[in-house]
Amino acid sequence: MNSSRRTFLMRMLNGLGITAIAPIAYAAVSYIYPPLAGRKERAEQFITDNPDKLFRGKNYATIKLGDKDAILFKKQDNTFEAMSLQCTHAGCTLLWQEQDNQFHCRCHGGIFRRDGSVAAAPPTEPLARLTVRHVDGTITVIDKPI
């Protein structure tokens, strides 16, 4: 094989290799590093001015913050707290089991206590606690961890 043909084939193989590796490298870097610091996403909100209708005699209500699920608890001192219903292991939606006072993950069997702490693996991180404002009978939950 002459050198110009060999050079051409080597450049083609190098180009194909770079083309194949580039998307994998991009995905890896995107996974490892959070979004650029300058980019800000708008926080989703849930607002109600009728807590009685929302809770319907219970001390909790599941709510939507954009496309994410969360749970809002009414405490005995008439204050409120909210947590994400997204499992910290794989992002699956959790189920609140009132009788057990726990959150259960259907995907991999993880369990979280009422306060959001991990009760059973595989999750290692607690649930995200969300910002709640209660002013003049209006409750606002913001998808922004405390």
C-alpha positions as semicolon CSV with decimal commas, in nm:
position;residue;x (nm);y (nm);z (nm)
1;M;0,000;0,000;0,000
2;N;0,140;0,341;-0,084
3;S;0,184;0,609;0,184
4;S;-0,093;0,842;0,060
5;R;-0,349;0,563;0,072
6;R;-0,224;0,454;0,416
7;T;-0,242;0,815;0,542
8;F;-0,594;0,852;0,405
9;L;-0,713;0,530;0,572
10;M;-0,551;0,625;0,905
11;R;-0,721;0,965;0,899
12;M;-1,055;0,805;0,817
13;L;-1,021;0,556;1,103
14;N;-0,920;0,834;1,345
15;G;-1,218;1,042;1,234
16;L;-1,456;0,750;1,281
17;G;-1,310;0,682;1,625
18;I;-1,353;1,042;1,735
19;T;-1,707;1,046;1,595
20;A;-1,791;0,731;1,791
21;I;-1,631;0,846;2,117
22;A;-1,763;1,206;2,120
23;P;-2,124;1,126;2,222
24;I;-2,005;0,888;2,494
25;A;-1,765;1,149;2,631
26;Y;-2,038;1,416;2,622
27;A;-2,279;1,192;2,814
28;A;-2,015;1,108;3,074
29;V;-1,920;1,472;3,130
30;S;-2,288;1,577;3,149
31;Y;-2,352;1,309;3,412
32;I;-2,048;1,390;3,626
33;Y;-2,073;1,770;3,622
34;P;-2,391;1,960;3,715
35;P;-2,537;2,215;3,475
36;L;-2,327;2,524;3,427
37;A;-2,343;2,756;3,727
38;G;-2,476;3,045;3,520
39;R;-2,784;2,852;3,405
40;K;-3,082;2,885;3,635
41;E;-3,396;2,682;3,608
42;R;-3,727;2,825;3,715
43;A;-3,848;2,658;4,033
44;E;-4,189;2,495;4,006
45;Q;-4,454;2,596;4,259
46;F;-4,771;2,455;4,408
47;I;-5,013;2,705;4,561
48;T;-5,341;2,648;4,745
49;D;-5,561;2,883;4,941
50;N;-5,791;2,601;5,052
51;P;-5,591;2,363;5,275
52;D;-5,904;2,190;5,408
53;K;-6,003;2,080;5,058
54;L;-5,645;1,973;4,985
55;F;-5,599;1,758;5,297
56;R;-5,957;1,620;5,316
57;G;-5,932;1,525;5,682
58;K;-5,584;1,370;5,655
59;N;-5,250;1,509;5,767
60;Y;-5,089;1,474;5,424
61;A;-5,158;1,542;5,058
62;T;-4,970;1,446;4,744
63;I;-4,908;1,739;4,512
64;K;-4,751;1,809;4,172
65;L;-4,462;2,047;4,118
66;G;-4,443;2,063;3,741
67;D;-4,388;1,703;3,636
68;K;-4,255;1,594;3,978
69;D;-4,452;1,451;4,269
70;A;-4,418;1,573;4,626
71;I;-4,593;1,524;4,957
72;L;-4,713;1,798;5,189
73;F;-4,759;1,717;5,558
74;K;-4,967;1,916;5,805
75;K;-4,804;1,892;6,147
76;Q;-4,988;1,903;6,480
77;D;-4,872;2,260;6,547
78;N;-5,051;2,366;6,224
79;T;-4,725;2,416;6,032
80;F;-4,640;2,240;5,709
81;E;-4,347;2,053;5,559
82;A;-4,295;1,909;5,213
83;M;-4,066;1,648;5,062
84;S;-3,994;1,523;4,716
85;L;-4,149;1,187;4,630
86;Q;-3,853;1,107;4,405
87;C;-3,632;0,822;4,526
88;T;-3,273;0,934;4,568
89;H;-3,147;0,601;4,433
90;A;-3,295;0,586;4,082
91;G;-3,553;0,865;4,067
92;C;-3,862;0,644;4,088
93;T;-4,179;0,787;4,241
94;L;-4,229;0,682;4,603
95;L;-4,550;0,565;4,765
96;W;-4,649;0,697;5,109
97;Q;-4,758;0,411;5,333
98;E;-4,954;0,584;5,609
99;Q;-4,998;0,269;5,820
100;D;-4,618;0,214;5,828
101;N;-4,535;0,586;5,843
102;Q;-4,282;0,523;5,562
103;F;-4,218;0,589;5,194
104;H;-4,169;0,279;4,975
105;C;-3,993;0,263;4,638
106;R;-4,150;0,013;4,399
107;C;-3,845;0,002;4,172
108;H;-3,574;-0,136;4,401
109;G;-3,739;-0,174;4,742
110;G;-3,589;0,131;4,912
111;I;-3,764;0,261;5,224
112;F;-3,758;0,609;5,375
113;R;-3,882;0,715;5,718
114;R;-4,143;0,988;5,769
115;D;-3,867;1,249;5,816
116;G;-3,713;1,153;5,478
117;S;-3,415;0,963;5,618
118;V;-3,320;0,629;5,465
119;A;-3,461;0,323;5,645
120;A;-3,359;0,052;5,395
121;A;-3,111;0,042;5,107
122;P;-3,039;0,080;4,817
123;P;-3,088;0,461;4,861
124;T;-2,808;0,629;5,054
125;E;-2,930;0,991;5,050
126;P;-3,237;1,128;5,233
127;L;-3,535;1,274;5,050
128;A;-3,516;1,638;4,944
129;R;-3,706;1,866;5,182
130;L;-3,884;2,143;4,993
131;T;-3,948;2,505;5,081
132;V;-4,296;2,573;5,224
133;R;-4,450;2,913;5,291
134;H;-4,777;2,953;5,482
135;V;-4,907;3,311;5,479
136;D;-5,265;3,420;5,552
137;G;-5,412;3,076;5,481
138;T;-5,226;3,031;5,151
139;I;-4,972;2,749;5,128
140;T;-4,695;2,770;4,870
141;V;-4,457;2,480;4,808
142;I;-4,149;2,554;4,598
143;D;-3,940;2,289;4,425
144;K;-3,629;2,421;4,592
145;P;-3,458;2,205;4,854
146;I;-3,411;2,359;5,197
